[in-house]
Amino acid sequence: MLKVKDEHVLANVDYASYQPKVSKINEMIEKNEGAGNDFTGWVKYPETFDKVEFENIKKYAKVVRDNYEVLVVCGIGGSYLGARAALEALQGLKRNDKLEIIFLGQTFSSDYIFDVLSYLENKNFAINVISKSGTTTETAIAFRLVKELLERKVGKVKAQKAIFATTDPKKGALRELSTNEGYVTFNLPGNIGGRYSVFTAVGLFPLACAGVNIDELMKGALDAEKACKNPLINKNPAYKYAVLRDYFYNHKKGVEMFVSYEPKLTQLGEWFKQLFGESEGKDGKGLLPDSATFSTDLHSLGQYVQDGTKQLFETILYVKHPNNRVVIPHDDANLDGLNYLENKDLEFVNEKAFLGTLEAHTKTGNVPNIIIEVEKMDEYNLGYLFYFFMKTCAMSAYLLKVNPFNQPGVEVYKKNMFHLLGKKGY
Ligand code: PA5
């Protein structure tokens, strides 16, 4: 559950004037008649998802947890960011579990890949390779390397049992390889694109392996699905947020800065940037999604937000209650002058930092702030949030009159790179 608060947006947004447009787009989404409608499988997915596969995900996650020390998750973009964001949001930055999760396949960096492969030399590891197309170069190179290491360490037969592939149900290079090698496979349904896939096995299998309660995640998603199909802007948090975004886009704000006060939500900012950036940034249009983690970045970007070019608005994801308490102790010498805070929770300090910054950025800096308020960060609330952002994104892109589900621009660098690499046909 969440609230979208507009008390600090420094504008009188005329929601009523947006209602006819929003109702029309909502109907278009419901009837699946919008641009890119062959990629809208995610809209009703929290109710329609394959329950048999869901149980299989849990079954094989237990196999991984019971038999391996490390799971290497190999994917990029939509086949990577959701699982990583969720893992950090739910289990923090210092996770200490019997199964370690390492992400690979999201870079060509020889130093990073070398480090991971060297680390894995002495580890008992499994692999979850995730690619809808099966031909994404970053993922394919990393998978080839890590698969070769695994086969060398344990032999081909044991390696085949330790490789789990998530890919298109019918087609693609990874599907073909998995069939040939007999890997356990999970589906990324044909009608769901990468950045909308976190509720499929793309996100769920690594998360279940990490011990995340995926039932609760899906419950949150289902409740968000119900709340976010209401056509009325004042009853639908996703549409209210989409209208605010559109309003700022049309009032000379070209940049949306997604802000949280939790370092464990930094990767959620990365997921956010991909979702909105790839969905809206086309045809010469779209807000630039940026992200920051406060108060850390108040000591870097904070200056720009306060005093720099007036081109941005902030969207604050504020989690009201942390999962853990830390109390500031008394110190006899008090040389740091902090005894006025003794016995206070860090939650109290973080909240005051948020409130002080809100006032500074809005009242002094004249930077509009949208606040998305969540009670706490757990599986249910995260599932709710993921779905809420995806529905916001679809509505926002349709308000902009762009297709939310394609990414034609991404192909340009690939073509140039393939040409320079000497790939046949480029
Ligand atoms: O959102 C998207 O569609 C992309 O980010 C893809 O997920 C990403 O390019 C990876 O593609 P694939 O799963 O085919 O390897």
Coordinates of C-alpha atoms and ligand atoms in Angstrom, one line a residue:
M1 CA 0.0 0.0 0.0
L2 CA 1.2 3.5 -0.7
K3 CA 0.1 7.1 -0.9
V4 CA 1.0 9.6 -3.6
K5 CA 1.2 13.0 -2.0
D6 CA 1.0 16.2 -4.0
E7 CA 1.1 18.8 -1.1
H8 CA 4.6 19.9 -2.1
V9 CA 4.4 20.0 -5.9
L10 CA 4.2 23.8 -5.9
A11 CA 1.4 23.8 -8.5
N12 CA -2.4 23.5 -8.7
V13 CA -2.6 20.5 -11.0
D14 CA -6.0 20.4 -12.7
Y15 CA -6.7 16.7 -12.4
A16 CA -10.2 17.1 -13.7
S17 CA -9.0 18.4 -17.0
Y18 CA -6.9 15.2 -17.3
Q19 CA -9.7 12.8 -16.4
P20 CA -11.2 12.3 -19.9
K21 CA -7.7 11.5 -21.4
V22 CA -6.9 9.2 -18.5
S23 CA -10.2 7.4 -18.7
K24 CA -9.7 6.8 -22.4
I25 CA -6.2 5.5 -22.0
N26 CA -7.3 3.3 -19.1
E27 CA -10.0 1.7 -21.3
M28 CA -7.4 1.2 -24.1
I29 CA -5.1 -0.6 -21.6
E30 CA -8.0 -2.7 -20.2
K31 CA -9.2 -3.7 -23.7
N32 CA -5.6 -4.1 -24.8
E33 CA -5.9 -1.8 -27.8
G34 CA -2.9 0.6 -27.2
A35 CA 0.4 0.8 -29.1
G36 CA 2.6 -2.2 -28.3
N37 CA -0.4 -4.3 -27.2
D38 CA 1.4 -7.5 -27.9
F39 CA 3.6 -6.7 -24.8
T40 CA 0.9 -6.1 -22.2
G41 CA 0.9 -9.6 -20.6
W42 CA 2.2 -8.0 -17.4
V43 CA -1.0 -5.9 -16.8
K44 CA -3.1 -8.8 -15.5
Y45 CA -0.2 -11.1 -14.7
P46 CA -0.6 -10.9 -10.9
E47 CA -3.9 -12.7 -11.3
T48 CA -3.2 -14.8 -14.4
F49 CA 0.3 -16.0 -13.7
D50 CA 1.1 -19.7 -14.3
K51 CA 0.6 -21.3 -10.8
V52 CA 2.3 -24.5 -11.8
E53 CA 5.4 -22.7 -12.9
F54 CA 5.2 -20.7 -9.7
E55 CA 5.4 -23.9 -7.6
N56 CA 8.2 -25.2 -9.8
I57 CA 10.1 -22.0 -9.1
K58 CA 9.8 -22.6 -5.4
K59 CA 10.7 -26.3 -5.8
Y60 CA 13.9 -25.6 -7.7
A61 CA 14.8 -22.6 -5.5
K62 CA 14.9 -25.1 -2.6
V63 CA 17.2 -27.4 -4.7
V64 CA 19.5 -24.5 -5.2
R65 CA 19.4 -23.4 -1.5
D66 CA 20.0 -27.0 -0.3
N67 CA 22.9 -27.8 -2.7
Y68 CA 25.0 -24.8 -3.6
E69 CA 27.0 -22.0 -1.9
V70 CA 26.5 -19.4 -4.7
L71 CA 23.9 -18.7 -7.4
V72 CA 25.3 -16.8 -10.3
V73 CA 22.5 -14.8 -12.0
C74 CA 23.4 -14.0 -15.5
G75 CA 21.4 -11.3 -17.3
I76 CA 21.2 -7.6 -18.2
G77 CA 18.6 -4.8 -18.4
G78 CA 15.1 -6.1 -17.7
S79 CA 16.6 -9.6 -17.2
Y80 CA 18.7 -8.3 -14.3
L81 CA 17.6 -5.1 -12.6
G82 CA 14.4 -6.2 -11.0
A83 CA 15.9 -9.1 -9.1
R84 CA 18.9 -7.1 -8.0
A85 CA 16.7 -4.1 -6.9
A86 CA 14.4 -6.5 -5.0
L87 CA 17.2 -8.4 -3.4
E88 CA 18.8 -5.3 -2.0
A89 CA 15.5 -3.6 -1.0
L90 CA 14.5 -6.7 1.0
Q91 CA 17.7 -8.1 2.3
G92 CA 19.9 -5.1 2.5
L93 CA 23.5 -4.4 1.4
K94 CA 25.2 -6.7 3.9
R95 CA 23.1 -9.8 3.3
N96 CA 24.5 -12.8 5.1
D97 CA 22.6 -15.9 3.9
K98 CA 23.8 -19.5 3.3
L99 CA 23.3 -18.8 -0.4
E100 CA 25.3 -16.0 -1.9
I101 CA 23.9 -14.3 -5.0
I102 CA 26.3 -12.8 -7.7
F103 CA 25.1 -10.9 -10.7
L104 CA 27.0 -11.4 -14.0
G105 CA 26.2 -10.8 -17.6
Q106 CA 25.5 -7.1 -17.2
T107 CA 28.9 -5.8 -18.5
F108 CA 31.8 -6.5 -20.9
S109 CA 34.3 -5.5 -18.2
S110 CA 37.1 -8.0 -18.2
D111 CA 38.1 -6.9 -14.7
Y112 CA 34.7 -7.5 -13.2
I113 CA 34.2 -10.8 -15.0
F114 CA 37.8 -12.0 -14.2
D115 CA 37.2 -11.2 -10.5
V116 CA 33.9 -13.2 -10.4
L117 CA 35.3 -16.2 -12.3
S118 CA 38.4 -16.2 -10.0
Y119 CA 36.1 -16.1 -6.9
L120 CA 34.0 -18.9 -8.3
E121 CA 37.0 -21.2 -8.8
N122 CA 36.7 -22.5 -5.3
K123 CA 32.9 -22.3 -4.9
N124 CA 30.2 -24.8 -5.3
F125 CA 27.9 -22.8 -7.6
A126 CA 24.8 -22.9 -9.7
I127 CA 23.8 -20.6 -12.6
N128 CA 20.5 -18.9 -13.5
V129 CA 21.0 -17.6 -17.0
I130 CA 18.2 -15.1 -18.0
S131 CA 17.7 -13.9 -21.5
K132 CA 14.5 -13.6 -23.5
S133 CA 16.2 -13.4 -26.8
G134 CA 19.1 -15.6 -25.8
T135 CA 21.4 -13.5 -28.0
T136 CA 22.2 -10.5 -25.8
T137 CA 25.9 -10.2 -26.1
E138 CA 26.9 -9.2 -22.6
T139 CA 24.9 -12.1 -21.1
A140 CA 25.9 -14.6 -23.8
I141 CA 29.6 -14.0 -23.3
A142 CA 29.4 -14.1 -19.5
F143 CA 27.3 -17.3 -19.7
R144 CA 29.7 -19.0 -22.0
L145 CA 32.6 -18.2 -19.6
V146 CA 30.8 -19.2 -16.4
K147 CA 29.4 -22.4 -18.0
E148 CA 32.8 -23.3 -19.2
L149 CA 34.2 -22.9 -15.7
L150 CA 31.4 -25.0 -14.2
E151 CA 31.8 -27.8 -16.7
R152 CA 35.6 -27.8 -16.1
K153 CA 35.1 -27.9 -12.3
V154 CA 32.3 -30.5 -12.0
G155 CA 31.9 -32.1 -15.4
K156 CA 29.2 -31.7 -18.0
V157 CA 26.5 -33.9 -16.4
K158 CA 26.7 -32.2 -13.0
A159 CA 26.9 -28.8 -14.7
Q160 CA 23.7 -29.5 -16.7
K161 CA 21.8 -30.0 -13.4
A162 CA 23.3 -26.8 -11.9
I163 CA 22.1 -24.6 -14.8
F164 CA 18.6 -23.0 -14.7
A165 CA 17.6 -21.0 -17.8
T166 CA 14.8 -18.4 -18.0
T167 CA 13.9 -17.5 -21.5
D168 CA 11.1 -17.3 -24.1
P169 CA 8.8 -20.3 -23.9
K170 CA 9.2 -21.3 -27.5
K171 CA 11.9 -19.6 -29.4
G172 CA 15.5 -18.2 -29.2
A173 CA 19.0 -19.4 -28.9
L174 CA 18.8 -20.0 -25.1
R175 CA 15.6 -22.1 -25.5
E176 CA 17.3 -24.2 -28.1
L177 CA 20.5 -24.7 -26.0
S178 CA 18.4 -25.5 -22.9
T179 CA 16.4 -28.2 -24.8
N180 CA 19.6 -29.7 -26.2
E181 CA 21.4 -29.7 -22.8
G182 CA 18.3 -30.6 -20.7
Y183 CA 18.5 -27.6 -18.4
V184 CA 15.6 -26.9 -16.1
T185 CA 13.9 -23.9 -17.7
F186 CA 11.4 -21.2 -16.7
N187 CA 9.4 -19.0 -19.0
L188 CA 9.5 -15.3 -19.8
P189 CA 6.1 -15.1 -21.5
G190 CA 6.2 -13.9 -25.1
N191 CA 3.9 -11.0 -24.3
I192 CA 6.0 -9.5 -21.5
G193 CA 9.0 -7.4 -22.2
G194 CA 12.2 -7.4 -20.0
R195 CA 11.5 -4.2 -18.0
Y196 CA 8.0 -5.4 -17.1
S197 CA 9.1 -8.9 -16.2
V198 CA 10.0 -8.8 -12.5
F199 CA 6.9 -10.9 -11.5
T200 CA 7.9 -13.6 -13.9
A201 CA 10.6 -16.2 -13.3
V202 CA 13.0 -13.5 -14.4
G203 CA 12.7 -11.9 -10.9
L204 CA 11.0 -14.7 -9.0
F205 CA 13.5 -17.5 -9.4
P206 CA 16.6 -15.6 -8.1
L207 CA 14.5 -14.1 -5.4
A208 CA 13.1 -17.4 -4.2
C209 CA 16.6 -18.8 -4.2
A210 CA 17.6 -15.9 -2.0
G211 CA 14.9 -16.9 0.5
V212 CA 12.5 -14.1 -0.5
N213 CA 8.8 -14.8 0.2
I214 CA 7.5 -14.6 -3.4
D215 CA 3.9 -15.4 -2.3
E216 CA 3.8 -12.1 -0.5
L217 CA 5.5 -10.2 -3.4
M218 CA 2.7 -11.5 -5.7
K219 CA 0.0 -10.6 -3.1
G220 CA 1.3 -7.0 -3.1
A221 CA 1.3 -7.0 -6.9
L222 CA -2.2 -8.3 -7.1
D223 CA -3.5 -5.6 -4.7
A224 CA -1.7 -3.0 -6.8
E225 CA -3.2 -4.4 -9.9
K226 CA -6.7 -4.0 -8.4
A227 CA -6.0 -0.5 -7.1
C228 CA -4.3 0.7 -10.3
K229 CA -7.0 -0.2 -12.8
N230 CA -9.6 2.3 -11.4
P231 CA -10.0 5.0 -14.1
L232 CA -10.5 7.7 -11.5
I233 CA -7.3 9.7 -10.9
N234 CA -8.2 10.5 -7.3
K235 CA -8.7 6.8 -6.6
N236 CA -5.8 5.4 -8.6
P237 CA -2.3 6.2 -7.2
A238 CA -0.5 5.2 -10.4
Y239 CA -2.7 7.5 -12.5
K240 CA -2.3 10.4 -10.1
Y241 CA 1.5 10.0 -10.3
A242 CA 1.4 9.7 -14.1
V243 CA -0.6 12.9 -14.3
L244 CA 1.8 14.8 -12.1
R245 CA 4.7 13.5 -14.2
D246 CA 3.0 14.6 -17.4
Y247 CA 2.1 18.0 -15.9
F248 CA 5.8 18.7 -15.0
Y249 CA 7.0 17.5 -18.4
N250 CA 4.6 20.0 -20.0
H251 CA 5.8 22.8 -17.6
K252 CA 9.5 22.9 -18.5
K253 CA 10.7 20.2 -16.1
G254 CA 12.7 17.8 -18.2
V255 CA 14.3 15.7 -15.4
E256 CA 12.7 13.6 -12.7
M257 CA 15.0 12.7 -9.8
F258 CA 13.9 9.6 -8.0
V259 CA 15.1 9.9 -4.4
S260 CA 15.0 7.6 -1.4
Y261 CA 16.5 7.8 2.0
E262 CA 17.7 4.2 2.1
P263 CA 20.9 3.0 0.5
K264 CA 19.3 -0.4 0.0
L265 CA 16.9 1.3 -2.4
T266 CA 19.6 2.6 -4.7
Q267 CA 19.2 -0.3 -7.1
L268 CA 15.5 0.3 -7.1
G269 CA 16.4 3.7 -8.6
E270 CA 18.4 1.8 -11.3
W271 CA 15.3 -0.3 -12.1
F272 CA 13.2 2.9 -12.1
K273 CA 15.5 4.5 -14.6
Q274 CA 15.4 1.6 -17.0
L275 CA 11.6 1.3 -16.7
F276 CA 10.9 4.9 -17.4
G277 CA 13.9 5.7 -19.6
E278 CA 13.4 2.8 -22.1
S279 CA 9.6 3.2 -22.1
E280 CA 9.3 7.0 -22.5
G281 CA 12.5 8.2 -24.1
K282 CA 11.6 8.0 -27.8
D283 CA 10.4 10.1 -30.7
G284 CA 12.4 13.1 -29.3
K285 CA 10.2 13.0 -26.1
G286 CA 10.3 11.9 -22.5
L287 CA 11.4 13.0 -19.0
L288 CA 15.0 12.1 -18.2
P289 CA 14.9 9.7 -15.2
D290 CA 17.7 10.3 -12.7
S291 CA 18.1 8.9 -9.2
A292 CA 19.8 9.8 -5.9
T293 CA 20.0 8.4 -2.4
F294 CA 19.7 10.9 0.4
S295 CA 21.1 12.0 2.7
T296 CA 24.3 10.6 1.1
D297 CA 23.8 12.5 -2.2
L298 CA 22.8 15.7 -0.4
H299 CA 26.6 16.0 0.1
S300 CA 27.1 15.8 -3.7
L301 CA 24.0 16.4 -5.9
G302 CA 22.2 18.3 -3.2
Q303 CA 23.9 21.5 -4.1
Y304 CA 22.6 21.2 -7.7
V305 CA 19.1 20.3 -6.7
Q306 CA 18.9 23.3 -4.3
D307 CA 20.6 25.9 -6.5
G308 CA 21.2 24.6 -10.0
T309 CA 19.3 24.9 -13.2
K310 CA 15.6 24.7 -12.5
Q311 CA 15.0 21.8 -14.8
L312 CA 14.0 19.0 -12.4
F313 CA 11.4 17.8 -10.0
E314 CA 11.9 15.2 -7.3
T315 CA 9.9 12.1 -6.6
I316 CA 10.7 10.9 -3.1
L317 CA 10.0 7.3 -2.2
Y318 CA 9.7 7.7 1.5
V319 CA 9.6 4.5 3.6
K320 CA 8.2 5.6 6.9
H321 CA 9.6 2.8 9.2
P322 CA 12.9 1.0 8.9
N323 CA 12.9 -2.7 9.7
N324 CA 15.6 -2.3 12.4
R325 CA 16.2 0.2 15.2
V326 CA 19.5 1.8 15.9
V327 CA 19.7 4.1 19.0
I328 CA 22.4 6.8 19.4
P329 CA 24.4 6.2 22.6
H330 CA 25.4 8.7 25.3
D331 CA 29.1 9.7 25.3
D332 CA 30.6 11.3 28.4
A333 CA 33.1 13.5 26.6
N334 CA 30.5 14.6 24.0
L335 CA 33.2 16.2 21.9
D336 CA 31.1 15.6 18.8
G337 CA 28.3 17.5 20.5
L338 CA 25.8 14.7 19.8
N339 CA 24.4 14.2 23.3
Y340 CA 21.4 16.2 22.4
L341 CA 20.5 13.1 20.3
E342 CA 21.2 10.5 22.9
N343 CA 18.7 7.7 23.0
K344 CA 17.1 8.9 19.8
D345 CA 16.5 6.4 17.0
L346 CA 18.2 6.9 13.6
E347 CA 14.7 6.6 12.2
F348 CA 14.0 9.9 14.0
V349 CA 17.1 11.6 12.5
N350 CA 16.5 10.3 9.0
E351 CA 12.9 11.6 9.1
K352 CA 14.1 15.0 10.2
A353 CA 16.6 15.0 7.4
F354 CA 13.8 14.2 5.0
L355 CA 11.5 16.9 6.4
G356 CA 14.3 19.5 6.5
T357 CA 15.4 18.7 2.9
L358 CA 11.8 18.8 1.7
E359 CA 11.4 22.3 3.0
A360 CA 14.8 23.4 1.7
H361 CA 14.2 22.1 -1.8
T362 CA 10.5 23.2 -2.2
K363 CA 10.3 26.5 -0.3
T364 CA 13.8 27.8 -0.8
G365 CA 14.9 25.9 -4.0
N366 CA 11.5 26.0 -5.7
V367 CA 11.9 22.4 -6.8
P368 CA 8.5 20.5 -6.9
N369 CA 8.4 17.3 -4.8
I370 CA 6.1 14.4 -5.3
I371 CA 6.1 12.1 -2.3
I372 CA 5.3 8.4 -2.5
E373 CA 4.9 7.2 1.0
V374 CA 5.2 3.5 2.0
E375 CA 4.8 2.3 5.6
K376 CA 7.7 -0.2 5.5
M377 CA 9.8 -2.2 3.0
D378 CA 8.8 -5.8 2.8
E379 CA 7.8 -8.3 0.1
Y380 CA 4.2 -7.2 0.0
N381 CA 5.0 -3.5 -0.2
L382 CA 7.7 -4.0 -2.8
G383 CA 5.4 -6.1 -5.0
Y384 CA 2.9 -3.3 -4.7
L385 CA 5.5 -0.7 -5.6
F386 CA 6.8 -2.6 -8.7
Y387 CA 3.4 -2.9 -10.1
F388 CA 2.4 0.7 -9.3
F389 CA 5.5 2.0 -11.1
M390 CA 4.8 -0.2 -14.2
K391 CA 1.2 1.0 -14.4
T392 CA 2.3 4.6 -13.9
C393 CA 4.8 4.1 -16.7
A394 CA 2.3 2.7 -19.2
M395 CA -0.1 5.6 -18.5
S396 CA 2.7 8.2 -18.6
A397 CA 3.9 6.9 -22.0
Y398 CA 0.5 6.8 -23.5
L399 CA -0.1 10.4 -22.2
L400 CA 3.1 11.3 -24.1
K401 CA 1.7 9.4 -27.1
V402 CA 4.7 6.9 -27.3
N403 CA 4.7 3.1 -27.3
P404 CA 5.7 2.1 -23.7
F405 CA 6.8 -1.4 -24.7
N406 CA 9.4 -1.0 -27.5
Q407 CA 13.0 0.2 -27.4
P408 CA 14.0 0.8 -31.0
G409 CA 16.8 3.2 -30.0
V410 CA 18.8 0.5 -28.2
E411 CA 19.5 -1.3 -31.4
V412 CA 21.7 1.5 -32.8
Y413 CA 24.7 1.0 -30.6
K414 CA 24.4 -2.8 -31.0
K415 CA 24.6 -2.5 -34.8
N416 CA 27.6 -0.2 -34.6
M417 CA 29.3 -2.5 -32.1
F418 CA 28.6 -5.6 -34.2
H419 CA 30.0 -3.9 -37.2
L420 CA 33.2 -2.9 -35.3
L421 CA 33.4 -6.5 -33.9
G422 CA 33.3 -7.9 -37.4
K423 CA 30.0 -9.9 -36.9
K424 CA 28.7 -11.3 -40.1
G425 CA 25.9 -9.2 -41.7
Y426 CA 26.9 -6.0 -40.0
Ligands
PA5_1 O1 13.6 -4.2 -21.1 C1 14.1 -4.8 -22.1 O2 13.4 -5.3 -22.9 C2 15.6 -4.9 -22.1 O3 16.2 -4.2 -21.1 C3 16.0 -6.4 -22.1 O4 15.5 -6.9 -20.9 C4 17.5 -6.5 -22.1 O5 18.0 -6.0 -23.3 C5 17.9 -8.0 -22.1 O6 17.3 -8.7 -23.1 P1 17.3 -10.3 -23.1 O7 16.4 -10.8 -22.0 O8 16.7 -10.6 -24.5 O9 18.7 -10.8 -23.0

